[in-house]
Coordinates of C-alpha atoms in Angstrom, one line a residue:
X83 CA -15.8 0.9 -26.1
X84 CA -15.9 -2.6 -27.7
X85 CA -17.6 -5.1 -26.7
X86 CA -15.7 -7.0 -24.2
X87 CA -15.3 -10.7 -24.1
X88 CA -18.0 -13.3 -22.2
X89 CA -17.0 -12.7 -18.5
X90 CA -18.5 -15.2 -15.5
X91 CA -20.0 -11.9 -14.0
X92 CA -21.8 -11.5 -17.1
X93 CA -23.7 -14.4 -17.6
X94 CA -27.4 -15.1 -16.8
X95 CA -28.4 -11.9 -18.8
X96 CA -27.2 -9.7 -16.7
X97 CA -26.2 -6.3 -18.3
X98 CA -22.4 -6.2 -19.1
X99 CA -20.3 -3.5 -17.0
X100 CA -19.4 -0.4 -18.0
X101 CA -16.1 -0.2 -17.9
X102 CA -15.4 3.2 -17.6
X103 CA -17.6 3.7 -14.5
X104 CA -16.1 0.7 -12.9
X105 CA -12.3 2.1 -13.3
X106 CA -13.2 5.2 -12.0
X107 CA -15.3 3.9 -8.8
X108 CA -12.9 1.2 -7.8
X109 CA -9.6 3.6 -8.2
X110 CA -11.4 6.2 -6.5
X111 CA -12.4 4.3 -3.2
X112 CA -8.7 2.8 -3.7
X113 CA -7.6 6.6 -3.3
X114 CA -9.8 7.3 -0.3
X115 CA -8.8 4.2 1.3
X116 CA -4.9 4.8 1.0
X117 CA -5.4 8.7 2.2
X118 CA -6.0 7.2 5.6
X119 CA -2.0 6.6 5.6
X120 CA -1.5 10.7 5.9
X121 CA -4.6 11.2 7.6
X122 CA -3.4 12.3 11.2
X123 CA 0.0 13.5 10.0
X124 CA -0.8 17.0 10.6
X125 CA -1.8 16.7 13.7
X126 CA 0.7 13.8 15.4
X127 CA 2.6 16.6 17.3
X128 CA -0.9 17.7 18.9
X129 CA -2.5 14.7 19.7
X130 CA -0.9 14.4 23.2
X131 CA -2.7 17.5 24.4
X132 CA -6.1 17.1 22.0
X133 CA -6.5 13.5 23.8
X134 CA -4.8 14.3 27.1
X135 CA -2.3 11.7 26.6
X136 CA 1.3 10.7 26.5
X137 CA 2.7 10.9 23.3
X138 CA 3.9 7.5 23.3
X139 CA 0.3 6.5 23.8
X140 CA -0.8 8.5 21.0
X141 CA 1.7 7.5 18.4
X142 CA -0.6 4.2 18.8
X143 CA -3.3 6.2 16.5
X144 CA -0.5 5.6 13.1
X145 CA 0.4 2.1 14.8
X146 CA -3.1 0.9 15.1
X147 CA -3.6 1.4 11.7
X148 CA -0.8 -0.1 10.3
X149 CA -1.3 -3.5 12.7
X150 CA -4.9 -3.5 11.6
X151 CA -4.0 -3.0 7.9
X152 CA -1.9 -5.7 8.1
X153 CA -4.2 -8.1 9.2
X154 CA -7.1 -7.0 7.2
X155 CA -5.6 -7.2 4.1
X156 CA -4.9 -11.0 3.3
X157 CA -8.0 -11.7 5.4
X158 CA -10.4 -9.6 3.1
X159 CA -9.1 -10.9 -0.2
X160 CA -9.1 -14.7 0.8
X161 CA -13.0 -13.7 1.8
X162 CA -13.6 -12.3 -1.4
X163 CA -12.1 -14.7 -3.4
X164 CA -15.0 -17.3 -1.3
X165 CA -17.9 -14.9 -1.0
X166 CA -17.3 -12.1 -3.5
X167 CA -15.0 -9.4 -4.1
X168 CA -17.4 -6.4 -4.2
X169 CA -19.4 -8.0 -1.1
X170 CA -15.7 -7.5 0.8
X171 CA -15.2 -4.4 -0.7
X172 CA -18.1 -2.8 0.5
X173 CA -17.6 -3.9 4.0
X174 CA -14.3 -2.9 3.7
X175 CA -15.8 1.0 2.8
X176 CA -18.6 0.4 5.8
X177 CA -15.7 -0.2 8.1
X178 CA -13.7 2.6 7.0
X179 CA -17.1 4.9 7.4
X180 CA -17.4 3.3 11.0
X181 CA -13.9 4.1 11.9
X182 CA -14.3 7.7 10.3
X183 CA -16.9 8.5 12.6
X184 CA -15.6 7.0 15.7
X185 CA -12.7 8.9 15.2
X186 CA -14.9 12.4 14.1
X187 CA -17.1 11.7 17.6
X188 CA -13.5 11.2 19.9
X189 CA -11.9 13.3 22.5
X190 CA -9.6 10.8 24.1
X191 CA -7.4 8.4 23.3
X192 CA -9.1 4.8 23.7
X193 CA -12.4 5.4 20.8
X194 CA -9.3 7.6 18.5
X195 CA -7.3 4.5 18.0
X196 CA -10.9 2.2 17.8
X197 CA -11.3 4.5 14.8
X198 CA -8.3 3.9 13.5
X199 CA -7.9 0.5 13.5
X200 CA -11.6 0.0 12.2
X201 CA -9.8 2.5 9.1
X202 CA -6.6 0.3 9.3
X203 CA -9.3 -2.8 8.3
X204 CA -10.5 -1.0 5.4
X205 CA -6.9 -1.8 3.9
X206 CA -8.2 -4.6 1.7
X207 CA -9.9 -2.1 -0.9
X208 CA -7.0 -1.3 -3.4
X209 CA -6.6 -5.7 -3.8
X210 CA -10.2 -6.1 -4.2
X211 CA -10.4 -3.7 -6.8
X212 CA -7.6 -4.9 -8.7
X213 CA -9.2 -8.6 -8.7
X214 CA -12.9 -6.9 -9.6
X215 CA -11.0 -5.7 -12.8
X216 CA -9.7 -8.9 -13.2
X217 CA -13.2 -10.4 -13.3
X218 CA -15.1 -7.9 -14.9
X219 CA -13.0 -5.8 -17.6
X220 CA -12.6 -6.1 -21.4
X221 CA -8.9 -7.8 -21.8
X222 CA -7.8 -4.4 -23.7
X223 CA -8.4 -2.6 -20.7
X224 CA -6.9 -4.7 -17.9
X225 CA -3.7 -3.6 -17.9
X226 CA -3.8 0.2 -17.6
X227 CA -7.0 0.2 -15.0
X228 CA -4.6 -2.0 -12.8
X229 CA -2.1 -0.4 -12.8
X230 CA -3.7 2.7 -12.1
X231 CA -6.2 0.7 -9.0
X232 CA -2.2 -0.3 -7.8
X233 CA -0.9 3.3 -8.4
X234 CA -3.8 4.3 -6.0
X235 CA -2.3 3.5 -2.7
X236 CA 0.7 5.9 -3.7
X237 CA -1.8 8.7 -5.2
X238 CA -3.7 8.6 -1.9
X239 CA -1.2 9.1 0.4
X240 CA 0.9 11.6 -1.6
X241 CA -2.6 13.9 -2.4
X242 CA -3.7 13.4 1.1
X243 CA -0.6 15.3 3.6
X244 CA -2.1 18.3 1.7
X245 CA -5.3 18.3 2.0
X246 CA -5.1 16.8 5.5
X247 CA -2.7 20.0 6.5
X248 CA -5.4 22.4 4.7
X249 CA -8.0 20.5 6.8
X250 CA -6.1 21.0 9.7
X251 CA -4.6 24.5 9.8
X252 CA -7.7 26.0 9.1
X253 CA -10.8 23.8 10.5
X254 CA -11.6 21.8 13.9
X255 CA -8.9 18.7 14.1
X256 CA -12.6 16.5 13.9
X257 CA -13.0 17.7 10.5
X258 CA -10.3 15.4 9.1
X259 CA -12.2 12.4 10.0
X260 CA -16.1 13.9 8.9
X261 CA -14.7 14.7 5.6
X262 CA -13.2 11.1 5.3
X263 CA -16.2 9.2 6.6
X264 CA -17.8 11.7 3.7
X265 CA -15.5 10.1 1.5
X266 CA -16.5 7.2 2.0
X267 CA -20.0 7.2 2.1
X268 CA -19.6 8.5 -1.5
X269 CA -17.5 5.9 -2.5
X270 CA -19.7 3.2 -1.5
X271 CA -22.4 4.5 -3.1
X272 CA -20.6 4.8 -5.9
X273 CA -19.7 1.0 -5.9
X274 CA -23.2 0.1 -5.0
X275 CA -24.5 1.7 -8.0
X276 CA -21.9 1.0 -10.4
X277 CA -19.4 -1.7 -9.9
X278 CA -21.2 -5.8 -10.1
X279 CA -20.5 -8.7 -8.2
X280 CA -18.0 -11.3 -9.9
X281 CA -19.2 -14.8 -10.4
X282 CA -15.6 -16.5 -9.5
X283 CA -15.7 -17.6 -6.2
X284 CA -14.5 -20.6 -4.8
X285 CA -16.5 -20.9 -1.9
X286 CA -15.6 -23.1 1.2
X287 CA -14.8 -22.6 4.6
X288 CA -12.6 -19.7 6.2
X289 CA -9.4 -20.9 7.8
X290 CA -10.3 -19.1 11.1
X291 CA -6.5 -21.1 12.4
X292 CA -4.8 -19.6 9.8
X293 CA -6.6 -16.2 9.9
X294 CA -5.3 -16.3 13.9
X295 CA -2.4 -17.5 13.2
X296 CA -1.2 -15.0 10.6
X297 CA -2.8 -11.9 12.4
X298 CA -0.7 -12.7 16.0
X299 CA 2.6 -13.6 13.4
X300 CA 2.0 -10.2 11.3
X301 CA 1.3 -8.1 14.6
X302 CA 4.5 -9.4 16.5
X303 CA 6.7 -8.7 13.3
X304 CA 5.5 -5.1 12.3
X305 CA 5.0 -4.1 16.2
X306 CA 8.6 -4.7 16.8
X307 CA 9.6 -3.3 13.4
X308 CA 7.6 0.0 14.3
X309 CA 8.2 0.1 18.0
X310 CA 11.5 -1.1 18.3
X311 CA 13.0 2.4 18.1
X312 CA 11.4 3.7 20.9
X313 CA 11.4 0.3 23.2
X314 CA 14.8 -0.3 22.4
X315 CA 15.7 -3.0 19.6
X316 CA 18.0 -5.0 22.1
X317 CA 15.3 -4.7 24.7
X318 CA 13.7 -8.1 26.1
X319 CA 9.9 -6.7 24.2
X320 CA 11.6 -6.4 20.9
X321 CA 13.5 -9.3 21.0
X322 CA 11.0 -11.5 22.3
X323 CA 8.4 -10.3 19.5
X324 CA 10.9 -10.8 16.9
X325 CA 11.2 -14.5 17.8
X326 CA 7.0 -14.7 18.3
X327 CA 6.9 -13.7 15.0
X328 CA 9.4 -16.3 13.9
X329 CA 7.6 -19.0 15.8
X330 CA 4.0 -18.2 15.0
X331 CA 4.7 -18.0 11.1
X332 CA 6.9 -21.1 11.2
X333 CA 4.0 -22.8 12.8
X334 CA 1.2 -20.8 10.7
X335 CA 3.0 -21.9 7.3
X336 CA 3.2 -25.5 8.9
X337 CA -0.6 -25.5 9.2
X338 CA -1.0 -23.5 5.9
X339 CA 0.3 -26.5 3.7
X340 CA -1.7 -29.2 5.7
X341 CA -5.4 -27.7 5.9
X342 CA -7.4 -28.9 2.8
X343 CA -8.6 -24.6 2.5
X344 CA -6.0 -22.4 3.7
X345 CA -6.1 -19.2 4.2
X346 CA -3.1 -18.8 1.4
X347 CA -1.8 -20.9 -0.6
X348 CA 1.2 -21.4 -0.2
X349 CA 2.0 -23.8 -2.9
X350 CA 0.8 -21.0 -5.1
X351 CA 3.1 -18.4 -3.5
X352 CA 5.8 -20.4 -3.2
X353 CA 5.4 -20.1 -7.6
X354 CA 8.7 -18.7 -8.7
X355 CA 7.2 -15.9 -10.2
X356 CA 4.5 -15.0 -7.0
X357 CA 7.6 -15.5 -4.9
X358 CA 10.1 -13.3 -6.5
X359 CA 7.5 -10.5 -7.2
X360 CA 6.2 -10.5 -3.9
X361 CA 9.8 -10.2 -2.7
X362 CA 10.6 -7.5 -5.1
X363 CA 7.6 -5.8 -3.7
X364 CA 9.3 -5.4 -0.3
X365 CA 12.5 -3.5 -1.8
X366 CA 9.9 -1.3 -3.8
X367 CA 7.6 -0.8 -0.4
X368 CA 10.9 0.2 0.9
X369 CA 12.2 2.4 -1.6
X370 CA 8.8 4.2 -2.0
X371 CA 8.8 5.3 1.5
X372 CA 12.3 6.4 1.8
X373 CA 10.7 9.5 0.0
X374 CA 8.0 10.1 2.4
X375 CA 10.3 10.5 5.2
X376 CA 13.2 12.3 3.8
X377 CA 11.9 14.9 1.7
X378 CA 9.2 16.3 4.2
X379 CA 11.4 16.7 7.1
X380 CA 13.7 18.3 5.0
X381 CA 11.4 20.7 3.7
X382 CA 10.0 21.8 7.4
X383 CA 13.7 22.0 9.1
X384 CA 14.4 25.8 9.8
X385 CA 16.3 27.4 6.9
X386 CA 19.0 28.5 9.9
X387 CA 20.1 24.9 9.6
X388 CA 22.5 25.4 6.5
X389 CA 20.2 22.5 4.6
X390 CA 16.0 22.8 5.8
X391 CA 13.7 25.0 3.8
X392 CA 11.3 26.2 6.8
X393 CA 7.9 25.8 5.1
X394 CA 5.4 24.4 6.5
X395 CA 3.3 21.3 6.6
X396 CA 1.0 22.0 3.9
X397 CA 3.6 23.6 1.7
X398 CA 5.9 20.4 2.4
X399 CA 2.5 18.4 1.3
X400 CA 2.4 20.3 -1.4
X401 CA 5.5 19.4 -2.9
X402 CA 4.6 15.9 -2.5
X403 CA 1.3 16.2 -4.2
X404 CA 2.6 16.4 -7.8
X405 CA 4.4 12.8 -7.3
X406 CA 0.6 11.5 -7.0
X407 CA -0.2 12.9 -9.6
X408 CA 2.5 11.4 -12.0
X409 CA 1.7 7.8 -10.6
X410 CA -1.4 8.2 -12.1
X411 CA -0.1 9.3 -15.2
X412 CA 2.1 7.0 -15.8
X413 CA -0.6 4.1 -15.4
X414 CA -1.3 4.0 -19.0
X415 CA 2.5 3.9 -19.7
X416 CA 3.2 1.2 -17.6
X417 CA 0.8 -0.8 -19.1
X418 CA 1.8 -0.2 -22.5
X419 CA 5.7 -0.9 -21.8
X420 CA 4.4 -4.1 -20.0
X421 CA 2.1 -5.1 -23.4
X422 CA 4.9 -4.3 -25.6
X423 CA 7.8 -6.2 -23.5
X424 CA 6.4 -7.6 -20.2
X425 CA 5.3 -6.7 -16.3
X426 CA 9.0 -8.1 -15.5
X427 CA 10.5 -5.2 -17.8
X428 CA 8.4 -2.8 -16.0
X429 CA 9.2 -3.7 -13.0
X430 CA 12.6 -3.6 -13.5
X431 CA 12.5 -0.1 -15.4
X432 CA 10.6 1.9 -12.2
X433 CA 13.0 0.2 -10.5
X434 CA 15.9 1.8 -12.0
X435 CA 14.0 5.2 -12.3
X436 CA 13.2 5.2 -8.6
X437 CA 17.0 4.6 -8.0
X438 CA 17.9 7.3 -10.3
X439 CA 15.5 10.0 -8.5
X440 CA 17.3 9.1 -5.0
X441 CA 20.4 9.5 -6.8
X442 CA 19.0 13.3 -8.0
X443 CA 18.2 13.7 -4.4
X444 CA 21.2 13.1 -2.9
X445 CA 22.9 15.8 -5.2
X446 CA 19.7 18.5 -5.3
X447 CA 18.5 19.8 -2.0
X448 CA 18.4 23.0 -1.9
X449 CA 15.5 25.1 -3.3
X450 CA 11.9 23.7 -3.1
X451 CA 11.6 23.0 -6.9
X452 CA 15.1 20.4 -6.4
X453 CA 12.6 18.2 -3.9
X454 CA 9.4 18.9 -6.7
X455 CA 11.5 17.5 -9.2
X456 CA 12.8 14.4 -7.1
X457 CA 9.0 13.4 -5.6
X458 CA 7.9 13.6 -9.5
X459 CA 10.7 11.4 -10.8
X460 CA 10.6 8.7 -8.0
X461 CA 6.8 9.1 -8.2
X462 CA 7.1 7.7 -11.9
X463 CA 9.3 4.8 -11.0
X464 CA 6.5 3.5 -8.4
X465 CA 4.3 3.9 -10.9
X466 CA 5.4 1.8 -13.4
X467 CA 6.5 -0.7 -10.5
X468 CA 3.1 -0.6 -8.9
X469 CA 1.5 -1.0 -12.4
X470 CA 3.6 -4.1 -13.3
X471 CA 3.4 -6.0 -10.0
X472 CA -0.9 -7.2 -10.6
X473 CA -0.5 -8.6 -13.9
X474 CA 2.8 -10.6 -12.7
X475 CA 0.9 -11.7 -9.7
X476 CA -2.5 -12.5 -11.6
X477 CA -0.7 -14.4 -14.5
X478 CA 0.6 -16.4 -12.2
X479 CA -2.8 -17.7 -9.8
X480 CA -5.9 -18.8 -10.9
X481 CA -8.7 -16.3 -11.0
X482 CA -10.7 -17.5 -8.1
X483 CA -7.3 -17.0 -6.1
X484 CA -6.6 -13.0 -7.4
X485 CA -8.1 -11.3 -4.8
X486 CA -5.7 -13.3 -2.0
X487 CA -2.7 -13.2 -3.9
X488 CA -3.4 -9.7 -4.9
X489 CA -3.3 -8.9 -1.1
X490 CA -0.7 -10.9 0.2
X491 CA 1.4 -8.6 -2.4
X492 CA 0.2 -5.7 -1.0
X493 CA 1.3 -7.1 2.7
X494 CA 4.6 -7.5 1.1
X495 CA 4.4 -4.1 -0.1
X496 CA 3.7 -2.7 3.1
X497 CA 6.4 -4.9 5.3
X498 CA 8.5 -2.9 3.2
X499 CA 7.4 0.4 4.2
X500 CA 7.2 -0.5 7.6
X501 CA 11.0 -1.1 7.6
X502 CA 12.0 1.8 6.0
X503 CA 10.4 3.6 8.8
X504 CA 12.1 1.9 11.3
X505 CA 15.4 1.8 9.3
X506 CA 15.7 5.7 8.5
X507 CA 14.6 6.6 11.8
X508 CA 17.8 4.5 13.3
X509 CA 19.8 6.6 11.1
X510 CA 18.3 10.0 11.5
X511 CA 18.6 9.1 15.1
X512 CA 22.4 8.4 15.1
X513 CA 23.2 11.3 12.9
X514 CA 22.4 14.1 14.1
X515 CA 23.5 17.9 14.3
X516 CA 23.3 20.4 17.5
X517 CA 20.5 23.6 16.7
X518 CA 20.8 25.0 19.8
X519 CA 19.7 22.7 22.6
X520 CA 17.9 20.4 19.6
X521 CA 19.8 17.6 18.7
X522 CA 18.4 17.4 14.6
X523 CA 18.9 14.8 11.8
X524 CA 22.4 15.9 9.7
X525 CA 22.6 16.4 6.5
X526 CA 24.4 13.5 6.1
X527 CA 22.0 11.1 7.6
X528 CA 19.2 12.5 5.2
X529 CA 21.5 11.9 2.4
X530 CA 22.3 8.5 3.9
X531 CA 18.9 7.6 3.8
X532 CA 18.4 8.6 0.2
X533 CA 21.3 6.0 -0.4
X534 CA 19.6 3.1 1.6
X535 CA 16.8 4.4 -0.8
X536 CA 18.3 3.8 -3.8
X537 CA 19.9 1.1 -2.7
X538 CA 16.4 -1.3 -2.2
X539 CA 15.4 0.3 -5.7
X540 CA 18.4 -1.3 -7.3
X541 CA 17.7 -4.6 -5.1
X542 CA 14.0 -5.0 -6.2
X543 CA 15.4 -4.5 -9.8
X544 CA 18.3 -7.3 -9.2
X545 CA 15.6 -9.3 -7.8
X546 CA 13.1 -8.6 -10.5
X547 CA 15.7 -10.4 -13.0
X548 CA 14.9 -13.3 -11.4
X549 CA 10.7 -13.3 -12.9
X550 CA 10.9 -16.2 -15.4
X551 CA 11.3 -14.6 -18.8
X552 CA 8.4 -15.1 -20.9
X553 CA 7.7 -13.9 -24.5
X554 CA 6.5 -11.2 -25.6
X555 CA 3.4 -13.0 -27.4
X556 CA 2.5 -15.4 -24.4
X557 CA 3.5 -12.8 -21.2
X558 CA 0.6 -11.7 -19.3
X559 CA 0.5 -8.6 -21.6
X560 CA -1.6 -6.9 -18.3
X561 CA -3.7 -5.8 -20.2
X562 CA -5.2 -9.4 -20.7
X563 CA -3.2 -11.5 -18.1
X564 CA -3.7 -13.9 -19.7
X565 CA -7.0 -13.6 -18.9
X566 CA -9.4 -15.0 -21.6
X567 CA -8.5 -18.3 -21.1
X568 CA -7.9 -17.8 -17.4
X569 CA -11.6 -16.1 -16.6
X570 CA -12.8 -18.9 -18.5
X571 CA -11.7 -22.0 -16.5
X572 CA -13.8 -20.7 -13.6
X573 CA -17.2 -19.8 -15.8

């Protein structure tokens, strides 16, 4: 490996890091934190008798993590930006431990859902990482290790309904959570060991306001986005979190632009090119998780339907698995598409390749190898969109801001998601077919679906043609970002 250039981490004698190790450490805890999304999968439909509970009580154990994500992640990176990113990062991987074994040690519902929100503030890991890279890598390696750290969050969840389902059909249901608090004790140990502490900080005070302020905003907006189905989205609860959200984030951004140290900076985001990526990361969010939804169900609906496959949960994760697998291949390629002609080509390239494999969908679904095919092809697309999105982000801020704008476009990311799940299940619940006394998704609303699928694809491209144009010689080729000069200003 050549030498890489001066970096603020690396000054005061301190032995250069090896940037091998520190790729492979900080994309493997990003992995092991983003497999807590498929975690308890397996085992939703039984968690109303294995915590004696009502099942709309339990559902709170994939709520609670998505409410705690969401708050954890903006929090974590303005932190590490002040204090430092791998100081974050390993609380981040204690909490995840913590909520692993709370989780492992549970038999009802209340210390479950402790655990999983404690996972759910673990969330910050995949940012963190990307901004450590920022800090600490050679420029001629930047761009593919980002986009592989990004690619992570996708690789984890699409490797983990398998090996959670294995877990699960064959061990106790408490094994899921030893083996990830195993997880993550190795990973921390890992970063201990291998991965230094940045120098670029910027130090300050924490806006505890703003913190408040955006967690009660971001829990009004995704609770009513992920409960709304079940409570009814014209009910007075939905409603009236809908326009707390409003409120709250009207008066959070109010307070944002006024405090000398806000939590984000929303001068900075407001940037035409942090805006329009971060909005182009909600149609991609969306469009990534169309997949999750569709093609699972699909695969487990009895074959006497005329259009499921009736294999089970680890065969249906199975299926999946290979999509992680080509996000992580396609890091490298990403990268060098984005050197050669920019992040914004990139982006807009997965883009269209994510549309394209919802378009296959629509037309092939009816042997297993049809829904292979499709995961792999859409698996591509997100990763070269999730490889493209850092280095437009991190071209854009400062370097002692990377690790917060890094994380608020991995909020954005996961708004996204969130709505898809609360859009497809609207349709799936409105389209349905009679099995027998089973009222079942059609068809038709699975294929409609795919379309609303493709649809956000083709709007996060649209929107992607709005990143200002830069050339080839002076973009954020990610695999520097720009990031000489830029690591420099903070030495």
């Amino acid at each position: 490996m050549p030498d890489a250039p001066a970096r603020p981490a690396e000054t005061g004698g301190a032995a250069p890091p090896r940037p091998n190790a520190v790729v492979a450490v900080l994309a493997f805890a990003g992995i092991v934190v983003s497999l807590m999304q498929t975690l308890v999968i397996p085992i939703v439909p039984e968690l109303p008798q294995l915590l004696r509970a009502d099942a709309s009580d339990t559902a709170w154990a994939v709520t609670a993590t998505l409410l705690a994500a969401a708050v954890a992640t903006p929090v974590m990176g303005r932190l590490g930006d002040m204090v430092g990113k791998r100081r974050m990062l390993l609380v981040s991987m204690v909490l995840l431990v913590a909520g692993s074994v709370t989780a492992a040690l549970s038999d009802s519902l209340t210390p479950m859902i402790a655990g999983r929100v404690l996972q759910g503030l673990a969330s910050g890991v995949i940012p963190l990482g990307i901004s450590i890279m920022r800090d600490e890598l050679p420029a001629e390696r930047l761009g593919s290790a980002t986009a592989l750290m990004s690619a992570s969050l996708g690789v984890g969840g699409a490797l983990g309904l398998p090996a959670a389902a294995l877990i699960a059909d064959n061990l106790d249901w408490h094994a899921l959570f030893w083996t990830s608090a195993a997880l993550g004790v190795v990973a921390t140990g890992l970063v201990v060991a291998l991965v230094p502490e940045s120098k670029v900080r910027t130090g300050g005070r924490f806006d505890v306001v703003g913190g408040i302020g955006m967690a009660v905003g971001l829990v009004c907006l995704l609770l009513a986005i992920s409960k709304g189905a079940d409570w009814g989205w014209a009910s007075g609860t939905t409603l009236g979190l809908f326009a707390a959200a409003v409120v709250v984030l009207l008066v959070w951004a109010w307070w944002e632009l006024r405090t000398p140290q806000p939590l984000v900076d929303l001068r900075s985001t407001a940037r035409r090119q942090v805006l329009v990526t971060n909005l182009a990361s909600i149609a991609v969010g969306f469009a990534m998780f169309a997949m999750s939804l569709v093609i699972p169900q699909m695969l487990q609906l009895p074959s006497a339907t005329g259009y499921g496959l009736g294999q089970s949960m680890l065969a249906a994760g199975l299926v999946m698995a290979p999509s992680g697998l080509v996000m992580m291949a396609t890091a490298p390629v990403s990268a060098a598409v984005s050197r050669a002609r920019g992040p914004k080509v990139t982006l807009m390239i997965g883009a269209l390749i994510v549309a394209g494999g919802y378009a296959l969908n629509i037309v092939l679904m009816d042997a297993v190898w049809h829904f292979v095919l499709v995961s792999c092809v859409i698996g591509a697309g997100i990763g070269f969109t999730y490889g493209s999105m850092p280095a437009l982000i991190m071209s854009a801020v400062d370097p002692s801001e990377t690790a917060a704008a890094n994380s608020l476009n991995t909020l954005m990311r996961s708004i996204g998601t969130s709505t898809a799940s609360a859009i497809a299940g609207v349709i799936l619940a409105q389209m349905t077919t009679e099995f027998g006394p089973v009222a079942l998704p059609s068809q038709d609303g699975f294929r409609t679906v795919l379309a609303v699928g493709a649809g956000a694809a083709l709007l996060a491209f649209a929107v992607a043609a709005f990143i200002p144009r830069r050339r080839v010689a002076d973009a954020p080729q990610p695999s520097s970002a720009g990031e000489p000069e830029l690591s420099a200003t903070k030495a």
